[in-house]
Coordinates of C-alpha atoms and ligand atoms in Angstrom, one line a residue:
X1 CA 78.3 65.2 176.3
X2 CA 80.3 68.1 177.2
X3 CA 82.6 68.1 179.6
X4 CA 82.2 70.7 182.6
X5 CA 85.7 72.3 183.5
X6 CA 86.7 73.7 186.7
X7 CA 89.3 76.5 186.0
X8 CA 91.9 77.2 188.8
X9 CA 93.8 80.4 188.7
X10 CA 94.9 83.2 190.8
X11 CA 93.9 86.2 188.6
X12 CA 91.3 86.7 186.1
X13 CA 90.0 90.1 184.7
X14 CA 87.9 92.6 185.3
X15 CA 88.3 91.3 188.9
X16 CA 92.1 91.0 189.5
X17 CA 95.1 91.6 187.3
X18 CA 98.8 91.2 187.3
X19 CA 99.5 90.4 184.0
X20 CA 98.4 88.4 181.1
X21 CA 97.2 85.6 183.1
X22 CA 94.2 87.1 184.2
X23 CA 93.2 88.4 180.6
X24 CA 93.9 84.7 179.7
X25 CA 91.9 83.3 182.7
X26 CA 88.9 85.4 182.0
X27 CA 88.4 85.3 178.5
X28 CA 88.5 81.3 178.6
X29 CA 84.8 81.4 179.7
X30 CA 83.5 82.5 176.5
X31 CA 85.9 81.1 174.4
X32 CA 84.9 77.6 175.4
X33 CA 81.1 78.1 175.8
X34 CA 81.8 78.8 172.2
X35 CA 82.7 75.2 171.7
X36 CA 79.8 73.9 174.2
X37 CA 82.2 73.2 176.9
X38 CA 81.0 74.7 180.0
X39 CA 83.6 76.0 181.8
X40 CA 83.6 77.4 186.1
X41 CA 86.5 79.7 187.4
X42 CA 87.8 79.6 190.6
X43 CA 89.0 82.7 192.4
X44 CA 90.8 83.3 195.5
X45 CA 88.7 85.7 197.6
X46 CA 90.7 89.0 197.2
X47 CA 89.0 92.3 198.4
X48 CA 88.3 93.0 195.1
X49 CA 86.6 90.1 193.9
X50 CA 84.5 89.8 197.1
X51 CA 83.5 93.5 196.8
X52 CA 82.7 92.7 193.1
X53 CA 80.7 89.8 194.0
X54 CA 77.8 91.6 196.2
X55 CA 75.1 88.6 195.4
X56 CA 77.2 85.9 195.7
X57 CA 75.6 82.6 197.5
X58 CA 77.2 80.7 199.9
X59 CA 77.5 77.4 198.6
X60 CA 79.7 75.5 201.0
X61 CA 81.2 75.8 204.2
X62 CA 85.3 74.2 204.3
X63 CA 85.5 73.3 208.6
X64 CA 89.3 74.0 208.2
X65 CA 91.2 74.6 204.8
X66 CA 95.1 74.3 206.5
X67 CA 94.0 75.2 209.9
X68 CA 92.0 78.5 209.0
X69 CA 87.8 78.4 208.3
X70 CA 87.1 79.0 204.5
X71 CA 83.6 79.6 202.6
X72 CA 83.1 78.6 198.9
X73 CA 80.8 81.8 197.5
X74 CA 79.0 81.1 194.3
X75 CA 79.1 84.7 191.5
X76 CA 79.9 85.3 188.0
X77 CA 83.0 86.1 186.1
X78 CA 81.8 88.3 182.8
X79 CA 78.5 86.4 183.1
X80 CA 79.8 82.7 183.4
X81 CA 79.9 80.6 186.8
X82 CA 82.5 81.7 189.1
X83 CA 83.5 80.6 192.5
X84 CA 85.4 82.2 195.2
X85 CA 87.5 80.9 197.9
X86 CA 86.5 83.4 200.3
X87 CA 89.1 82.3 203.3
X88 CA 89.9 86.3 204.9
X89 CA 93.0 84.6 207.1
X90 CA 94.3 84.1 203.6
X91 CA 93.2 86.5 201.1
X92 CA 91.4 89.5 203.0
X93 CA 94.1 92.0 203.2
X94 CA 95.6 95.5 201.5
X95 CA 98.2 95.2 198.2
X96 CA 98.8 93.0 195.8
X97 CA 97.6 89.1 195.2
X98 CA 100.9 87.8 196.6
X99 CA 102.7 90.3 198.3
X100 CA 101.9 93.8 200.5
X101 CA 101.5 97.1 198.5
X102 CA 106.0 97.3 198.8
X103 CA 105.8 94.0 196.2
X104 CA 107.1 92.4 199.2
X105 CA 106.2 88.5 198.6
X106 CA 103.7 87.6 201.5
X107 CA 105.7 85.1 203.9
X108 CA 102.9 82.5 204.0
X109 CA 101.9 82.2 200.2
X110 CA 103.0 78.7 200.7
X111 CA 99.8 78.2 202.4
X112 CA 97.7 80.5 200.8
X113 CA 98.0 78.8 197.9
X114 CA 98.4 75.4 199.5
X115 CA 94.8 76.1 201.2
X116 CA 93.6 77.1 197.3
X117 CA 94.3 73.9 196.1
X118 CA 93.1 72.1 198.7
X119 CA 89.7 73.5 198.6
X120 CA 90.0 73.1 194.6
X121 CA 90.6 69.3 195.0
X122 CA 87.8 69.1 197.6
X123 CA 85.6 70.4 194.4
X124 CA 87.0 68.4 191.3
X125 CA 86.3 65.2 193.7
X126 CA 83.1 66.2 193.9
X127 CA 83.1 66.7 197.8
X128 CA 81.0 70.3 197.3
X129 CA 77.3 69.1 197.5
X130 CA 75.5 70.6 194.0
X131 CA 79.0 71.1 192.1
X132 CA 80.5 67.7 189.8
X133 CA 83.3 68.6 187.3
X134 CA 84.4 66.2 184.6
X135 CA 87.9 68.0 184.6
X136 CA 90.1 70.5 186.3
X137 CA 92.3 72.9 184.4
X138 CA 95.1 74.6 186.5
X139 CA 96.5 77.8 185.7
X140 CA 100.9 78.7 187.2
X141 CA 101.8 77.5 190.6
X142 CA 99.1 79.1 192.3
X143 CA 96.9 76.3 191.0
X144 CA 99.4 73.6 191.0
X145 CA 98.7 72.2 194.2
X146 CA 95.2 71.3 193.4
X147 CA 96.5 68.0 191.0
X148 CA 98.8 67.1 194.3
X149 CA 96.5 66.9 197.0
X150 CA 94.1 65.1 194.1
X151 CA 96.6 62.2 193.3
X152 CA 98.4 62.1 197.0
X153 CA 95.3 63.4 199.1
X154 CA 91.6 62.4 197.5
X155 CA 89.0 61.2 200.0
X156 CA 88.0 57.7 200.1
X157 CA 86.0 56.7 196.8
X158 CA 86.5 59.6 195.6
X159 CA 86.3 59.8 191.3
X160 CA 89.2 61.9 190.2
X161 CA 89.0 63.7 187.4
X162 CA 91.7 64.5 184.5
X163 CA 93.8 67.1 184.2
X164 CA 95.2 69.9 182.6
X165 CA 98.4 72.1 183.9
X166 CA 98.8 75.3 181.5
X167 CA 102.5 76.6 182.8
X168 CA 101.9 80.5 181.7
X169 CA 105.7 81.7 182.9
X170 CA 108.3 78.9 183.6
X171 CA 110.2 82.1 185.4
X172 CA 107.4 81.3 188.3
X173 CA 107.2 78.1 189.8
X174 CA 106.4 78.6 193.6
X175 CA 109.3 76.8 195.5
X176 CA 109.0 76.8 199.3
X177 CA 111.6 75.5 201.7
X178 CA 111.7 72.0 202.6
X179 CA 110.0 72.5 205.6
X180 CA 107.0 73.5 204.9
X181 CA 105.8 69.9 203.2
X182 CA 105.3 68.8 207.0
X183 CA 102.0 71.3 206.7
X184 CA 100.5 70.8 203.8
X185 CA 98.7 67.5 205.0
X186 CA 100.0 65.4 202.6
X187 CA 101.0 61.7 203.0
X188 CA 104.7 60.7 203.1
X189 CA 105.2 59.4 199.4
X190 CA 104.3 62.7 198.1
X191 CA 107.5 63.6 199.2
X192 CA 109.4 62.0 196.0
X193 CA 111.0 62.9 193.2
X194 CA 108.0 62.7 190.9
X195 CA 106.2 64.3 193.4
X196 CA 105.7 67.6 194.9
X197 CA 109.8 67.5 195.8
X198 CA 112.1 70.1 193.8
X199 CA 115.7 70.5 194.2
X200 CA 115.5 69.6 198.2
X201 CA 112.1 72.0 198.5
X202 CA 108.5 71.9 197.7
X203 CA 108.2 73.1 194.3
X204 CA 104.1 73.9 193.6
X205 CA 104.1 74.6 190.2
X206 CA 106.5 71.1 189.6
X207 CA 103.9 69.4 191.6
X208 CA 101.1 70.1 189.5
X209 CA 103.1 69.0 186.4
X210 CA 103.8 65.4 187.5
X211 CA 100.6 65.4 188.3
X212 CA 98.6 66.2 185.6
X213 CA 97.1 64.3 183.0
X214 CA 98.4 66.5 180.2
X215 CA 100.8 69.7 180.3
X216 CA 100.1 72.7 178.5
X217 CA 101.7 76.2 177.7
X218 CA 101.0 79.2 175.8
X219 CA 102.9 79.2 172.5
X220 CA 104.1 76.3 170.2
X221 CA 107.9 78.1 170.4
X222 CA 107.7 78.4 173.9
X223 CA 106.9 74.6 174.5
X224 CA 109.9 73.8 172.8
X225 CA 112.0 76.0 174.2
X226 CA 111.5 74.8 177.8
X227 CA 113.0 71.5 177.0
X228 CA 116.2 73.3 177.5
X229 CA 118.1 74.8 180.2
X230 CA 118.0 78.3 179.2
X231 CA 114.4 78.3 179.3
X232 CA 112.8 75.3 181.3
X233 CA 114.8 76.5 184.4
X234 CA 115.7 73.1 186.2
X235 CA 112.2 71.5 185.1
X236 CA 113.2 71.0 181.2
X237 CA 114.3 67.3 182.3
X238 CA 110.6 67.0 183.4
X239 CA 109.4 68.8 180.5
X240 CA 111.5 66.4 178.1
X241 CA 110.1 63.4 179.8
X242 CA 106.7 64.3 178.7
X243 CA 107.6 64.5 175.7
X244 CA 105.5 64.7 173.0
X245 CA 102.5 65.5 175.4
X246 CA 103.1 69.2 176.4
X247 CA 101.3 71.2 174.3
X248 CA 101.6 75.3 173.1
X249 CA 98.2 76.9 172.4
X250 CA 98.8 80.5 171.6
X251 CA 96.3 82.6 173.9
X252 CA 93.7 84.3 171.5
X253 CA 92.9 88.0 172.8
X254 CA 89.5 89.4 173.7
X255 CA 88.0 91.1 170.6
X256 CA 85.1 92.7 172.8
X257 CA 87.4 94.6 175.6
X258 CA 90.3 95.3 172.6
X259 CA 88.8 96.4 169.2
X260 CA 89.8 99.7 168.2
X261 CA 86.0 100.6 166.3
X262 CA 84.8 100.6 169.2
X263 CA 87.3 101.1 172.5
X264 CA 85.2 103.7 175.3
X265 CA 89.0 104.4 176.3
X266 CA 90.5 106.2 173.3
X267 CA 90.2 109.6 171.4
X268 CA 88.9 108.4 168.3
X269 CA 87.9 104.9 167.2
X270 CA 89.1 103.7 163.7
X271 CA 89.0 100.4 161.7
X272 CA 91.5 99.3 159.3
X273 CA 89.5 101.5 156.1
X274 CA 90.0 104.5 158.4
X275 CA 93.3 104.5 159.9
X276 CA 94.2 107.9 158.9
X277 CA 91.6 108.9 162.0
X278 CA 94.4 107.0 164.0
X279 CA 95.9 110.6 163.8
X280 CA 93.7 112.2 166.7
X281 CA 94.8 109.4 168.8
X282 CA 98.9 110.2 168.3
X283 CA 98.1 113.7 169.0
X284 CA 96.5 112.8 172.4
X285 CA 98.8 110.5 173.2
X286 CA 101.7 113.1 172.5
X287 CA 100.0 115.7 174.8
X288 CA 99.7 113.1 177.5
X289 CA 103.2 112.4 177.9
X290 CA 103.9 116.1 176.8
X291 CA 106.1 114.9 173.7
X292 CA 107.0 117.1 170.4
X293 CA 104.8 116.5 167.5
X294 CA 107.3 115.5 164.7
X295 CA 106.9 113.7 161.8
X296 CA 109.1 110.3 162.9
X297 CA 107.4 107.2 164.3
X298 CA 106.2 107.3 168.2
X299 CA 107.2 104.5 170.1
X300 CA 105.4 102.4 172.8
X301 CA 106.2 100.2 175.5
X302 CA 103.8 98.8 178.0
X303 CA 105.5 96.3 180.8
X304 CA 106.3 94.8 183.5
X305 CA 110.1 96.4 184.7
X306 CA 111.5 93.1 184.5
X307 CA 114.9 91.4 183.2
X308 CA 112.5 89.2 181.4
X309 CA 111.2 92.0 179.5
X310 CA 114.3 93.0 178.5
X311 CA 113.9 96.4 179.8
X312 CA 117.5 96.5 181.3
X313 CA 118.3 97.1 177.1
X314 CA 115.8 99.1 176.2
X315 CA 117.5 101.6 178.6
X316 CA 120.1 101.4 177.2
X317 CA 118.6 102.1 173.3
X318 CA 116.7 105.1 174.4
X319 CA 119.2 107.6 173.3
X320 CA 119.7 105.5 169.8
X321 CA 115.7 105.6 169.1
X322 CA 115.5 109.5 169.8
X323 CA 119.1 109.7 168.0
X324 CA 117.4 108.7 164.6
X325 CA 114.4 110.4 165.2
X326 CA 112.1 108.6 167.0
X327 CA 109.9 109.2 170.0
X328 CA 108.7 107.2 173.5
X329 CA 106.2 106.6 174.9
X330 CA 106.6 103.9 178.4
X331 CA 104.1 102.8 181.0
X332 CA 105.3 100.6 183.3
X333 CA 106.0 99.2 186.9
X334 CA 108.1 96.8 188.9
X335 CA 112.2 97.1 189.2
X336 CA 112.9 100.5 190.7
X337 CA 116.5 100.7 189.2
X338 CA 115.2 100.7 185.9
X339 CA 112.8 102.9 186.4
X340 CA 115.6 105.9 187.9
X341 CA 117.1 105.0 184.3
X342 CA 113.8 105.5 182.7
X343 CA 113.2 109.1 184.4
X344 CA 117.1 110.0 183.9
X345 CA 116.3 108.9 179.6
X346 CA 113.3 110.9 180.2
X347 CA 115.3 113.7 181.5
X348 CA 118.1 113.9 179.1
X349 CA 114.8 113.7 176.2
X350 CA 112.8 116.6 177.1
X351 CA 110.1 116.2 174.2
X352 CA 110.8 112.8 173.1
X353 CA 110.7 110.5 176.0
X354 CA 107.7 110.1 178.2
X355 CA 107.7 108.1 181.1
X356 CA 104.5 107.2 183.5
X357 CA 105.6 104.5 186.3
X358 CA 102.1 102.6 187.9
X359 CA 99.5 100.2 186.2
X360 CA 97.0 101.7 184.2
X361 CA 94.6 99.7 182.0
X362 CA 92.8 102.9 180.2
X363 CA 95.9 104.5 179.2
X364 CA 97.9 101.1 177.9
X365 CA 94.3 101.1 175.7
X366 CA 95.2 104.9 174.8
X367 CA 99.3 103.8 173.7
X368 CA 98.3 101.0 171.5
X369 CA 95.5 103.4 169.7
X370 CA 97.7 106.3 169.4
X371 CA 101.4 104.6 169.0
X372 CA 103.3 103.4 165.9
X373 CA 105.1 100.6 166.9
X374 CA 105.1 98.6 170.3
X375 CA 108.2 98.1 171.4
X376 CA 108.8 93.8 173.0
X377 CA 112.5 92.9 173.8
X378 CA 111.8 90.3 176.0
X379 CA 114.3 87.7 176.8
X380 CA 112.0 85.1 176.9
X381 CA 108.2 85.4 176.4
X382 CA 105.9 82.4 177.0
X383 CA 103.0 84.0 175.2
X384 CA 102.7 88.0 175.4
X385 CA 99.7 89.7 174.9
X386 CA 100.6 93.4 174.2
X387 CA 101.6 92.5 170.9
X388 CA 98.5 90.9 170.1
X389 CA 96.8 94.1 170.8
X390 CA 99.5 96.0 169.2
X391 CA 98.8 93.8 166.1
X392 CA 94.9 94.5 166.7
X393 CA 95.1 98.7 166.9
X394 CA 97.8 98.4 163.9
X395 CA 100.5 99.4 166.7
X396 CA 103.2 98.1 164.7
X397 CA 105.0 95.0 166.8
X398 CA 108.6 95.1 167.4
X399 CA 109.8 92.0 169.1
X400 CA 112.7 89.3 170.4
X401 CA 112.4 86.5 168.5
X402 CA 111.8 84.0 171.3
X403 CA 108.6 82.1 172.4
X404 CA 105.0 83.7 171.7
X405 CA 106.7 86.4 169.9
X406 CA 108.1 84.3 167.2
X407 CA 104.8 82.5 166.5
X408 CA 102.6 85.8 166.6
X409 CA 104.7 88.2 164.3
X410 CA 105.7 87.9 160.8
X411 CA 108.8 90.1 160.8
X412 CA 109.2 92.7 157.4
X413 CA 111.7 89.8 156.0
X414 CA 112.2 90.7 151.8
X415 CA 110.2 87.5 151.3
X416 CA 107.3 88.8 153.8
X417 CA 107.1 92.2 151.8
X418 CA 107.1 91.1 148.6
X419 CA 104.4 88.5 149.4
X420 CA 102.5 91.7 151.4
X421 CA 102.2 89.1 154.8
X422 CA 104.4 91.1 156.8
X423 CA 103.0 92.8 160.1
X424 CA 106.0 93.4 162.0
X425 CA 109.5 93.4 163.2
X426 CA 111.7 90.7 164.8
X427 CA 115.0 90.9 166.1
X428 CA 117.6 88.0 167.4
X429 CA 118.8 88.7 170.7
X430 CA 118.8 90.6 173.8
X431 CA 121.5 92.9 173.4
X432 CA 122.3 96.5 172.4
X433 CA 122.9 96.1 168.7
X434 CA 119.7 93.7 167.7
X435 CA 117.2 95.8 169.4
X436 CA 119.0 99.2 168.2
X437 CA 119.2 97.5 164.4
X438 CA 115.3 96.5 164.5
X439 CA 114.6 99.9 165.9
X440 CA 115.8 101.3 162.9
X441 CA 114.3 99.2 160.6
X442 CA 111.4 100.1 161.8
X443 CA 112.3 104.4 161.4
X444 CA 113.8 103.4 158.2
X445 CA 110.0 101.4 156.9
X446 CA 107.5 103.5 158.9
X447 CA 109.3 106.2 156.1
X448 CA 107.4 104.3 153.0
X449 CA 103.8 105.3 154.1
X450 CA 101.8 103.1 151.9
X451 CA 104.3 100.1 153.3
X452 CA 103.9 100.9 157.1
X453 CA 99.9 101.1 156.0
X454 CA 99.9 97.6 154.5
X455 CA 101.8 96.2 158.0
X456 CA 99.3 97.8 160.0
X457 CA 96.0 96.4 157.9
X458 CA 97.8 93.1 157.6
X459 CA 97.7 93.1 161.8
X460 CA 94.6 94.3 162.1
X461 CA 92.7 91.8 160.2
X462 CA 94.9 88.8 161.4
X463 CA 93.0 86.3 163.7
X464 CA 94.0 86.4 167.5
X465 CA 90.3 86.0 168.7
X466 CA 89.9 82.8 170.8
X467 CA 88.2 80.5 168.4
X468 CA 90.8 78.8 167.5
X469 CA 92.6 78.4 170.7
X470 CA 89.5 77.7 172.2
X471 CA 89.0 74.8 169.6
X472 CA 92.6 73.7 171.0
X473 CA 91.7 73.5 174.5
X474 CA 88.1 72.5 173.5
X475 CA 90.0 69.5 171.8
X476 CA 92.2 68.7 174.5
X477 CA 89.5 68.3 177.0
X478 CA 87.2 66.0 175.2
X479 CA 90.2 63.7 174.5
X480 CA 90.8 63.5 178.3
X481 CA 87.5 63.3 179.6
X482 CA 86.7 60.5 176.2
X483 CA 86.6 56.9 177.8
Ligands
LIG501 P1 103.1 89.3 181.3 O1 101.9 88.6 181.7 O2 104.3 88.4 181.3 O3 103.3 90.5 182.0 P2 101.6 89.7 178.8 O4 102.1 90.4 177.6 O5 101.1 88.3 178.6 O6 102.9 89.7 179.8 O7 100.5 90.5 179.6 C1 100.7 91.7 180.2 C2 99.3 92.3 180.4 O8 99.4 93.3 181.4 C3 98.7 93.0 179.1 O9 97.3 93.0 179.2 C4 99.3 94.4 179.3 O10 98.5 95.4 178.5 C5 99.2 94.6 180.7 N1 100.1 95.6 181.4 C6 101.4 95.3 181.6 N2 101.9 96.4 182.3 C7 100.9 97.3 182.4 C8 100.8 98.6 183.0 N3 101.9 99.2 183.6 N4 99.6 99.2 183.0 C9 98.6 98.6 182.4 N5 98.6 97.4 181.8 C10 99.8 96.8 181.8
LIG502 C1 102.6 85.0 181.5 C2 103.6 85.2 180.4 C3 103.1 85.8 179.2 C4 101.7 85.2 178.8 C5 100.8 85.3 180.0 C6 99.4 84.7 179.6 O1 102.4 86.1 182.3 O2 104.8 85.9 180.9 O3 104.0 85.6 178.1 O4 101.2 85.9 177.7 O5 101.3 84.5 181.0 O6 99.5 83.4 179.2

């Protein structure tokens, strides 16, 4: 039989979206129903997702979840089963999912996401009346309480289910003070070094990983990488003591929402036979960021402002790329320093560097369609998603060479382009030099049209769908639930 899955995340699209977690989170419903594994989300009730969710059912009623009243509303997530935590003391208010419009962290997201996993628990133990889950799948430290309060915290009799913990960003692992573990209704012994304790504090994320039944991330490369230091960021001793059981399943991309034959969101749609129609898609993209039209290669880079992303050193290339004759094209938000430097490149580059600070899903559709090469320098990247799509709209990938990045792209190597495999560029550190070297490389190639063509075709008709991840994951759960 196949097992039924309850997923545990903070984000999924179209309902709410910080980053690549919620494009992971949402497409997993179809990618496993593709594999007959039935698989329900769990939300947090955001504004958003209640407002989406106008015929939702009530299908439980939670007396106190942490001290505040909670309801469990019954929807659906791009037509699969969806549930929603609908607890307003916790999630009913203005800005972001975890902080206030500012990006001010909200003080109690301890408890918000304490209460999240308690109410998951409640459901993988089968305490909902109508609901029984043969496994629970828990997405980043928002969802790594659930596991705790299943081991330290079931109800009587309860039959717990296994679990999985996919850790999407290592970066993020919810630690709270100390003090706060008196609150989250746990018994004593969770307090323990195998347990939800981390470096003298409450460490959610942790928790969930000594917790679960098997550990997960999102790239081969990246689940080796957070063995060490560098990476694993004080849990790589926990991570090596699993050894051999934490898996890297590459997150596929959703064919449906990115395909560039038939994207609503773009100028003119274009498959790999026709990329010269790609054309009318630069030229929009030029006017939009009100850039010269030249014959050198258009940049793109669509990010987070983070130190993860690199974006500190891409700053600091800017007047190298426009120096040999190339053009830019950034959207992006977070860290307001580097997005001064960003205006100031913008301002020195009248015509070749364009910069839009905010989030905007229709126009990063717009960049990869119209853009020559996606620009990635991140310092560490567990997966990454935008050069999937770039890879997809035959947006030419430039990237680090460092987790996701280095499993996704086959760099323009002499052996990759005499064996025509190549779709892309990869550089070796996070510095000035590497990213201003692969940056010319990839002025220097996008020169040999028929070359550049052959990279972009080879992306385009690579696999990144879901079906074979979802075959991974669709694996993975029928070992665990197999007894
Ligand atoms: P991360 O989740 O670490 O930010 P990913 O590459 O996995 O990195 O996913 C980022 C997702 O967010 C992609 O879908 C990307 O297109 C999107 N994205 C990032 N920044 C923006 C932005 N400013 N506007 C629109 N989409 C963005
Ligand atoms: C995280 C990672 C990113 C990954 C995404 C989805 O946000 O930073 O690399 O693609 O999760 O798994």
């Amino acid at each position: 039989m196949s097992p039924h899955v309850l997923s545990v995340a903070s984000e999924a699209v179209p309902l709410v979206k910080t980053g690549g977690l919620a494009d992971v989170v949402g497409a997993l419903p179809a990618a496993l129903a593709a594999q007959g594994v039935r698989l329900t989300t769990l939300l947090p009730g955001y504004p958003a997702v209640i407002a989406a969710a106008k015929r939702a059912k009530v299908m439980h009623s939670f007396d106190a979840l942490l001290g505040e009243p909670a309801r469990l509303l019954s929807a659906t997530l791009n037509g699969h089963p969806l549930l929603i935590l609908d607890a307003p003391a916790y999630f009913a208010r203005d800005g972001g999912p975890y902080g206030d419009a500012s990006g001010k962290d909200w003080p109690d997201n301890w408890r918000r996401f304490a209460a999240f996993g308690r109410a998951a628990a409640d459901l993988a133990a089968g305490q909902v009346k109508g609901l029984a889950f043969d496994l629970i799948h828990a997405h980043d430290w928002q969802a790594g309480m659930a596991l705790a309060y299943l081991r330290f915290a079931s109800p009587k009799g309860a039959v717990i289910p296994p679990s999985v913990m996919t850790i999407h960003n290592m970066a993020f692992q919810g630690y709270f003070p100390a003090n706060v573990f008196s609150k989250l209704g746990l018994p004593k012994k969770a307090w323990a070094l195998d347990g939800v304790e981390s470096y003298g504090g409450v460490g959610f994320l942790k928790a969930g990983m000594e917790a679960a039944s098997a550990i997960t991330t999102v790239s081969p490369t990246y689940a080796r990488e957070i063995r060490e230091a560098e990476f694993g960021m004080g849990l790589e001793g926990l991570i090596q003591s699993r050894e051999g059981r934490v898996r890297g399943i590459v997150n596929g991309i959703d064919t449906i929402e990115w395909n560039p034959a038939t994207d609503p969101h773009i100028a003119k749609t274009y498959t790999p036979k026709t990329l010269s129609k790609r054309t009318a898609n630069k030229r929009a993209l030029e006017a939009e960021f009100e850039l010269d039209r030249d014959d050198g290669p258009l940049f793109i880079v669509i990010s987070r402002l983070t130190w993860q992303k690199g974006m500190d050193v891409l700053v600091e290339t800017i007047d190298h790329l426009v120096g040999i004759g190339g053009r830019l094209a950034l959207l992006g938000s977070g860290d307001a320093t580097i997005a001064e430097a960003l205006h100031q490149a913008a301002q020195r580059h009248p015509g070749k560097v364009g910069i839009r600070i905010g989030y905007d899903e229709a126009l990063s559709h717009r960049m990869q369609a119209g853009g020559d090469a996606i620009l990635v320098p991140s310092r560490f990247e567990p997966c990454g998603l935008t050069q999937l799509y770039g890879l997809a709209y035959g947006c030419v990938p430039v990237v680090a060479r460092t987790g996701g990045l280095a499993d996704t792209i086959i760099d323009a190597n002499l052996a990759a382009l005499d064996a025509g495999a190549a779709t892309g560029i990869q550089f070796t550190g996070v510095t000035y030099a590497p990213l201003a070297d692969a940056i010319s490389r990839a002025v220097h190639l996008y020169r040999d049209r028929s070359l550049w063509t052959a990279m972009q075709r080879n992306g385009m008709t690579a696999d990144f769908s879901w079906a074979r991840s979802g075959t991974a994951y669709a694996n993975l759960y029928k070992d665990l639930t197999a007894t």
